[in-house]
Amino acid sequence: MNPQQQRRFFEERGYLIVPDLLDDDEIAASRAEIKRLHQLATDLHTREDPLRGHFQREPFAHNHNRGDLPILRKIENTRNFSDFFARLSAHPNLVSTIQNLLGNDLLLFRSTLMLKPALHGSAHALHQDSAYWPMEPPALATASIALDDATSQNGCIKVIPRSHHWGLQQWGHIAQAQDAPLSDREDLDLSGQIDVELKAGSAVLFHSLMVHGSGPNQTEHSRNTALYAYFSPHVRYVPGEGAPREKSFPVIAGLNDATEHTLVAS
């Protein structure tokens, strides 16, 4: 698809697949970096460092560790712990595609590793990201980059095309046990739900109102994903009660080459 077709597809269906975003060397480097981050998680936990809170253990694993390394569900704020994943958030191929969808000025809302460890990776219940994010209007875009082959068997992402047109709704807890249903909402139409299987190095981009989730990883191999959520500076920061009234976000592109941009709640 050309850029105009990509934008039209994203606007109509709420998602867009970007094949072969990363090359083999970048995929190999990402896997080595994930191993280093697991080792860092062990060190932070041993020292009882407050930063260990960014490394979330898999809640439904029978054991806390596999060998000397923790079994992790996700790592938040990866830009702060990894030069590799900081650079990946500004990957030229990724940024140009996101700019085509959101505009030239891009801020980064989230940088996360979602980890589905072998045999333990929990399910992620269906939800809309904007239901949990203090940003209005709900018009962010997330890039989900497969660092391993993503299949139905190892819990690839599931989306309901065009569900970003449903409006903002309420959802429950996201992390679910392997045998739990992806939703307990009886009013939810799942007839259009599809599995988005990806080869390692490919990505799916989706609107922050897209209803999505993922099944458990029941295979003997881990399935890891780098997530980055982007937004235009036209989106406002609307914190809840008790939250800071201003927040700074990394600038990925535009805004006169600034490195950071602060949003102040009105």
mmCIF file of C-alpha atoms in Angstrom:
data_model
loop_
_atom_site.group_PDB
_atom_site.id
_atom_site.type_symbol
_atom_site.label_atom_id
_atom_site.label_comp_id
_atom_site.label_asym_id
_atom_site.label_seq_id
_atom_site.Cartn_x
_atom_site.Cartn_y
_atom_site.Cartn_z
ATOM 1 C CA MET A 1 0.000 0.000 0.000
ATOM 2 C CA ASN A 2 1.161 3.538 -0.655
ATOM 3 C CA PRO A 3 1.030 6.078 2.218
ATOM 4 C CA GLN A 4 -2.421 7.351 1.261
ATOM 5 C CA GLN A 5 -3.810 3.812 1.162
ATOM 6 C CA GLN A 6 -2.180 3.002 4.504
ATOM 7 C CA ARG A 7 -3.759 6.055 6.128
ATOM 8 C CA ARG A 8 -7.196 5.250 4.688
ATOM 9 C CA PHE A 9 -6.944 1.616 5.839
ATOM 10 C CA PHE A 10 -5.928 2.695 9.361
ATOM 11 C CA GLU A 11 -8.704 5.269 9.602
ATOM 12 C CA GLU A 12 -11.350 2.821 8.385
ATOM 13 C CA ARG A 13 -10.268 -0.380 10.153
ATOM 14 C CA GLY A 14 -8.231 0.911 13.103
ATOM 15 C CA TYR A 15 -5.075 -1.070 12.477
ATOM 16 C CA LEU A 16 -2.274 -1.457 9.943
ATOM 17 C CA ILE A 17 0.297 -4.222 9.446
ATOM 18 C CA VAL A 18 3.846 -3.129 8.624
ATOM 19 C CA PRO A 19 5.887 -6.118 7.400
ATOM 20 C CA ASP A 20 9.653 -6.435 7.803
ATOM 21 C CA LEU A 21 10.140 -3.314 9.890
ATOM 22 C CA LEU A 22 13.318 -4.736 11.463
ATOM 23 C CA ASP A 23 16.129 -6.692 9.832
ATOM 24 C CA ASP A 24 17.711 -9.876 11.185
ATOM 25 C CA ASP A 25 20.521 -8.026 12.990
ATOM 26 C CA GLU A 26 18.039 -5.753 14.770
ATOM 27 C CA ILE A 27 15.925 -8.732 15.810
ATOM 28 C CA ALA A 28 18.992 -10.527 17.203
ATOM 29 C CA ALA A 29 20.057 -7.373 19.056
ATOM 30 C CA SER A 30 16.592 -7.022 20.596
ATOM 31 C CA ARG A 31 16.719 -10.563 21.972
ATOM 32 C CA ALA A 32 20.144 -10.025 23.505
ATOM 33 C CA GLU A 33 18.908 -6.798 25.081
ATOM 34 C CA ILE A 34 15.853 -8.508 26.559
ATOM 35 C CA LYS A 35 18.131 -11.045 28.243
ATOM 36 C CA ARG A 36 20.216 -8.169 29.670
ATOM 37 C CA LEU A 37 17.061 -6.503 30.993
ATOM 38 C CA HIS A 38 16.044 -9.710 32.762
ATOM 39 C CA GLN A 39 19.458 -9.723 34.429
ATOM 40 C CA LEU A 40 18.960 -6.080 35.379
ATOM 41 C CA ALA A 41 15.598 -6.979 36.926
ATOM 42 C CA THR A 42 17.356 -9.543 39.119
ATOM 43 C CA ASP A 43 19.934 -6.979 40.235
ATOM 44 C CA LEU A 44 17.283 -4.352 41.042
ATOM 45 C CA HIS A 45 15.239 -6.857 43.026
ATOM 46 C CA THR A 46 18.290 -8.016 44.978
ATOM 47 C CA ARG A 47 19.130 -4.407 45.898
ATOM 48 C CA GLU A 48 15.461 -3.619 46.614
ATOM 49 C CA ASP A 49 15.844 -0.708 44.237
ATOM 50 C CA PRO A 50 12.558 1.211 43.733
ATOM 51 C CA LEU A 51 13.120 0.980 39.977
ATOM 52 C CA ARG A 52 12.295 -2.721 40.192
ATOM 53 C CA GLY A 53 8.653 -1.672 40.029
ATOM 54 C CA HIS A 54 9.040 -1.117 36.273
ATOM 55 C CA PHE A 55 9.706 -4.863 35.890
ATOM 56 C CA GLN A 56 6.460 -6.768 36.437
ATOM 57 C CA ARG A 57 6.599 -10.476 37.173
ATOM 58 C CA GLU A 58 4.259 -12.861 35.375
ATOM 59 C CA PRO A 59 1.382 -13.079 37.893
ATOM 60 C CA PHE A 60 0.190 -16.543 36.869
ATOM 61 C CA ALA A 61 3.549 -18.336 36.715
ATOM 62 C CA HIS A 62 3.991 -21.213 39.173
ATOM 63 C CA ASN A 63 7.565 -20.087 39.894
ATOM 64 C CA HIS A 64 9.113 -16.632 40.175
ATOM 65 C CA ASN A 65 12.256 -17.579 38.257
ATOM 66 C CA ARG A 66 13.451 -19.789 35.441
ATOM 67 C CA GLY A 67 17.023 -20.603 36.349
ATOM 68 C CA ASP A 68 18.692 -17.400 37.536
ATOM 69 C CA LEU A 69 16.332 -15.043 35.689
ATOM 70 C CA PRO A 70 12.873 -13.804 36.684
ATOM 71 C CA ILE A 71 9.747 -14.715 34.720
ATOM 72 C CA LEU A 72 8.497 -11.292 33.653
ATOM 73 C CA ARG A 73 5.198 -10.190 32.145
ATOM 74 C CA LYS A 74 6.305 -6.723 31.058
ATOM 75 C CA ILE A 75 8.899 -3.984 31.417
ATOM 76 C CA GLU A 76 7.666 -0.381 31.453
ATOM 77 C CA ASN A 77 9.615 2.743 30.463
ATOM 78 C CA THR A 78 12.147 0.763 28.458
ATOM 79 C CA ARG A 79 13.661 3.990 27.104
ATOM 80 C CA ASN A 80 15.038 4.646 30.588
ATOM 81 C CA PHE A 81 16.728 1.250 30.862
ATOM 82 C CA SER A 82 17.874 0.484 27.335
ATOM 83 C CA ASP A 83 19.621 2.546 24.690
ATOM 84 C CA PHE A 84 18.581 -0.070 22.136
ATOM 85 C CA PHE A 85 14.870 0.245 22.852
ATOM 86 C CA ALA A 86 15.164 4.030 23.088
ATOM 87 C CA ARG A 87 16.579 4.084 19.570
ATOM 88 C CA LEU A 88 13.941 1.649 18.370
ATOM 89 C CA SER A 89 11.184 4.083 19.360
ATOM 90 C CA ALA A 90 12.632 6.486 16.775
ATOM 91 C CA HIS A 91 13.330 3.895 14.070
ATOM 92 C CA PRO A 92 13.110 5.797 10.748
ATOM 93 C CA ASN A 93 10.853 3.230 9.083
ATOM 94 C CA LEU A 94 8.503 3.251 12.041
ATOM 95 C CA VAL A 95 8.458 7.022 12.522
ATOM 96 C CA SER A 96 7.672 7.775 8.890
ATOM 97 C CA THR A 97 4.693 5.415 9.004
ATOM 98 C CA ILE A 98 3.366 6.884 12.263
ATOM 99 C CA GLN A 99 3.793 10.418 10.914
ATOM 100 C CA ASN A 100 1.668 9.464 7.934
ATOM 101 C CA LEU A 101 -1.103 8.500 10.378
ATOM 102 C CA LEU A 102 -0.799 11.205 13.053
ATOM 103 C CA GLY A 103 1.163 14.104 11.577
ATOM 104 C CA ASN A 104 4.769 15.278 11.576
ATOM 105 C CA ASP A 105 5.015 16.200 15.284
ATOM 106 C CA LEU A 106 5.196 13.061 17.418
ATOM 107 C CA LEU A 107 5.409 12.552 21.169
ATOM 108 C CA LEU A 108 5.960 9.232 22.909
ATOM 109 C CA PHE A 109 3.393 8.256 25.526
ATOM 110 C CA ARG A 110 4.629 4.777 26.322
ATOM 111 C CA SER A 111 7.625 2.498 25.756
ATOM 112 C CA THR A 112 7.051 -1.044 26.975
ATOM 113 C CA LEU A 113 8.140 -4.614 26.473
ATOM 114 C CA MET A 114 5.254 -7.071 26.637
ATOM 115 C CA LEU A 115 6.669 -10.502 27.434
ATOM 116 C CA LYS A 116 4.882 -13.801 27.064
ATOM 117 C CA PRO A 117 7.290 -16.318 28.622
ATOM 118 C CA ALA A 118 7.239 -19.902 27.419
ATOM 119 C CA LEU A 119 4.403 -21.932 28.960
ATOM 120 C CA HIS A 120 3.575 -19.107 31.382
ATOM 121 C CA GLY A 121 2.559 -16.111 29.251
ATOM 122 C CA SER A 122 -0.807 -14.915 30.527
ATOM 123 C CA ALA A 123 -3.755 -13.838 28.413
ATOM 124 C CA HIS A 124 -4.564 -10.151 27.962
ATOM 125 C CA ALA A 125 -8.286 -9.444 28.168
ATOM 126 C CA LEU A 126 -9.948 -7.438 25.422
ATOM 127 C CA HIS A 127 -9.777 -3.702 26.077
ATOM 128 C CA GLN A 128 -9.189 -0.249 24.625
ATOM 129 C CA ASP A 129 -5.931 1.423 25.652
ATOM 130 C CA SER A 130 -7.538 4.857 25.922
ATOM 131 C CA ALA A 131 -9.804 3.570 28.701
ATOM 132 C CA TYR A 132 -6.690 3.540 30.926
ATOM 133 C CA TRP A 133 -4.765 6.552 29.626
ATOM 134 C CA PRO A 134 -5.225 10.172 30.809
ATOM 135 C CA MET A 135 -5.160 11.635 27.305
ATOM 136 C CA GLU A 136 -7.911 13.397 25.340
ATOM 137 C CA PRO A 137 -9.060 13.101 22.691
ATOM 138 C CA PRO A 138 -8.390 9.333 22.550
ATOM 139 C CA ALA A 139 -6.393 9.492 19.343
ATOM 140 C CA LEU A 140 -3.066 7.779 20.017
ATOM 141 C CA ALA A 141 -1.464 5.058 17.913
ATOM 142 C CA THR A 142 0.446 2.073 19.271
ATOM 143 C CA ALA A 143 3.116 0.166 17.387
ATOM 144 C CA SER A 144 3.360 -3.478 18.449
ATOM 145 C CA ILE A 145 6.622 -4.851 17.053
ATOM 146 C CA ALA A 146 7.020 -8.622 17.023
ATOM 147 C CA LEU A 147 10.491 -9.594 18.263
ATOM 148 C CA ASP A 148 9.609 -13.266 17.813
ATOM 149 C CA ASP A 149 7.182 -14.893 15.417
ATOM 150 C CA ALA A 150 3.684 -14.211 16.761
ATOM 151 C CA THR A 151 1.145 -16.980 16.193
ATOM 152 C CA SER A 152 -2.241 -17.998 17.509
ATOM 153 C CA GLN A 153 -0.493 -20.707 19.551
ATOM 154 C CA ASN A 154 1.845 -18.345 21.394
ATOM 155 C CA GLY A 155 -0.707 -15.612 22.051
ATOM 156 C CA CYS A 156 -0.537 -13.175 19.140
ATOM 157 C CA ILE A 157 -2.556 -9.986 19.359
ATOM 158 C CA LYS A 158 -6.255 -10.154 18.498
ATOM 159 C CA VAL A 159 -8.153 -7.147 17.166
ATOM 160 C CA ILE A 160 -11.744 -6.363 16.239
ATOM 161 C CA PRO A 161 -11.463 -4.308 13.043
ATOM 162 C CA ARG A 162 -13.442 -1.050 13.042
ATOM 163 C CA SER A 163 -14.068 -1.278 16.809
ATOM 164 C CA HIS A 164 -12.265 2.061 17.209
ATOM 165 C CA HIS A 165 -15.545 3.545 15.923
ATOM 166 C CA TRP A 166 -17.464 2.163 18.921
ATOM 167 C CA GLY A 167 -16.491 5.030 21.224
ATOM 168 C CA LEU A 168 -14.716 4.862 24.571
ATOM 169 C CA GLN A 169 -15.989 2.087 26.842
ATOM 170 C CA GLN A 170 -15.206 0.617 30.245
ATOM 171 C CA TRP A 171 -13.124 -2.544 30.689
ATOM 172 C CA GLY A 172 -11.828 -4.634 33.544
ATOM 173 C CA HIS A 173 -8.476 -6.035 34.595
ATOM 174 C CA ILE A 174 -6.221 -6.834 31.623
ATOM 175 C CA ALA A 175 -3.923 -9.633 32.871
ATOM 176 C CA GLN A 176 -5.805 -12.930 32.921
ATOM 177 C CA ALA A 177 -5.003 -16.565 33.673
ATOM 178 C CA GLN A 178 -4.278 -18.836 30.719
ATOM 179 C CA ASP A 179 -7.677 -20.519 30.841
ATOM 180 C CA ALA A 180 -9.696 -17.331 31.402
ATOM 181 C CA PRO A 181 -11.983 -15.926 28.687
ATOM 182 C CA LEU A 182 -10.755 -12.786 26.949
ATOM 183 C CA SER A 183 -13.918 -10.980 27.984
ATOM 184 C CA ASP A 184 -16.835 -11.551 30.321
ATOM 185 C CA ARG A 185 -18.933 -8.866 28.627
ATOM 186 C CA GLU A 186 -22.063 -10.413 27.157
ATOM 187 C CA ASP A 187 -22.738 -7.344 25.005
ATOM 188 C CA LEU A 188 -19.448 -7.626 23.094
ATOM 189 C CA ASP A 189 -19.686 -8.724 19.456
ATOM 190 C CA LEU A 190 -16.673 -10.957 18.818
ATOM 191 C CA SER A 191 -17.772 -12.151 15.400
ATOM 192 C CA GLY A 192 -15.269 -9.930 13.609
ATOM 193 C CA GLN A 193 -12.283 -10.665 15.874
ATOM 194 C CA ILE A 194 -9.121 -11.714 14.030
ATOM 195 C CA ASP A 195 -5.706 -13.031 15.045
ATOM 196 C CA VAL A 196 -2.849 -10.841 13.816
ATOM 197 C CA GLU A 197 -0.036 -13.305 13.202
ATOM 198 C CA LEU A 198 3.311 -11.645 12.487
ATOM 199 C CA LYS A 199 6.790 -12.708 11.499
ATOM 200 C CA ALA A 200 9.566 -11.488 13.780
ATOM 201 C CA GLY A 201 10.498 -7.937 12.784
ATOM 202 C CA SER A 202 7.031 -7.029 11.529
ATOM 203 C CA ALA A 203 4.604 -4.774 13.372
ATOM 204 C CA VAL A 204 0.933 -3.995 13.739
ATOM 205 C CA LEU A 205 -0.140 -0.412 14.427
ATOM 206 C CA PHE A 206 -3.506 0.206 16.051
ATOM 207 C CA HIS A 207 -5.687 3.074 17.232
ATOM 208 C CA SER A 208 -5.961 3.637 20.978
ATOM 209 C CA LEU A 209 -9.721 2.949 20.758
ATOM 210 C CA MET A 210 -9.163 -0.372 18.976
ATOM 211 C CA VAL A 211 -10.558 -3.284 20.992
ATOM 212 C CA HIS A 212 -7.710 -5.767 21.271
ATOM 213 C CA GLY A 213 -6.247 -8.465 23.480
ATOM 214 C CA SER A 214 -4.164 -11.611 23.210
ATOM 215 C CA GLY A 215 -4.315 -15.241 24.185
ATOM 216 C CA PRO A 216 -1.877 -17.103 26.438
ATOM 217 C CA ASN A 217 1.468 -18.485 25.334
ATOM 218 C CA GLN A 218 1.199 -22.248 25.650
ATOM 219 C CA THR A 219 4.298 -23.049 23.596
ATOM 220 C CA GLU A 220 7.829 -23.830 24.749
ATOM 221 C CA HIS A 221 9.226 -20.590 23.322
ATOM 222 C CA SER A 222 8.826 -17.034 24.550
ATOM 223 C CA ARG A 223 7.007 -14.416 22.499
ATOM 224 C CA ASN A 224 8.198 -10.871 23.101
ATOM 225 C CA THR A 225 6.865 -7.590 21.755
ATOM 226 C CA ALA A 226 8.100 -4.001 21.833
ATOM 227 C CA LEU A 227 5.251 -1.522 22.294
ATOM 228 C CA TYR A 228 5.408 2.209 21.609
ATOM 229 C CA ALA A 229 2.424 4.542 21.853
ATOM 230 C CA TYR A 230 2.636 7.848 19.969
ATOM 231 C CA PHE A 231 0.489 10.941 19.902
ATOM 232 C CA SER A 232 0.250 14.382 18.364
ATOM 233 C CA PRO A 233 0.739 17.464 20.587
ATOM 234 C CA HIS A 234 -2.910 18.285 19.834
ATOM 235 C CA VAL A 235 -3.804 15.546 22.351
ATOM 236 C CA ARG A 236 -4.228 16.938 25.876
ATOM 237 C CA TYR A 237 -3.011 15.548 29.196
ATOM 238 C CA VAL A 238 -5.984 15.123 31.572
ATOM 239 C CA PRO A 239 -4.728 13.601 34.838
ATOM 240 C CA GLY A 240 -7.023 12.138 37.424
ATOM 241 C CA GLU A 241 -7.471 13.448 40.940
ATOM 242 C CA GLY A 242 -4.212 13.468 42.883
ATOM 243 C CA ALA A 243 -2.000 13.033 39.802
ATOM 244 C CA PRO A 244 0.626 15.637 38.798
ATOM 245 C CA ARG A 245 -0.851 18.533 36.815
ATOM 246 C CA GLU A 246 1.921 18.502 34.257
ATOM 247 C CA LYS A 247 3.917 15.798 32.541
ATOM 248 C CA SER A 248 6.842 15.754 30.118
ATOM 249 C CA PHE A 249 6.985 13.429 27.130
ATOM 250 C CA PRO A 250 9.881 12.547 24.797
ATOM 251 C CA VAL A 251 9.738 14.172 21.373
ATOM 252 C CA ILE A 252 10.225 11.588 18.636
ATOM 253 C CA ALA A 253 9.874 13.893 15.634
ATOM 254 C CA GLY A 254 9.169 17.538 14.864
ATOM 255 C CA LEU A 255 8.494 20.287 17.436
ATOM 256 C CA ASN A 256 11.580 22.173 16.268
ATOM 257 C CA ASP A 257 13.844 19.233 17.182
ATOM 258 C CA ALA A 258 13.108 19.534 20.907
ATOM 259 C CA THR A 259 13.948 16.475 22.985
ATOM 260 C CA GLU A 260 11.064 16.847 25.438
ATOM 261 C CA HIS A 261 7.673 18.533 25.539
ATOM 262 C CA THR A 262 5.689 19.321 28.682
ATOM 263 C CA LEU A 263 1.897 19.228 28.760
ATOM 264 C CA VAL A 264 0.067 21.111 31.509
ATOM 265 C CA ALA A 265 -3.470 20.177 32.501
ATOM 266 C CA SER A 266 -5.986 22.986 32.204
#
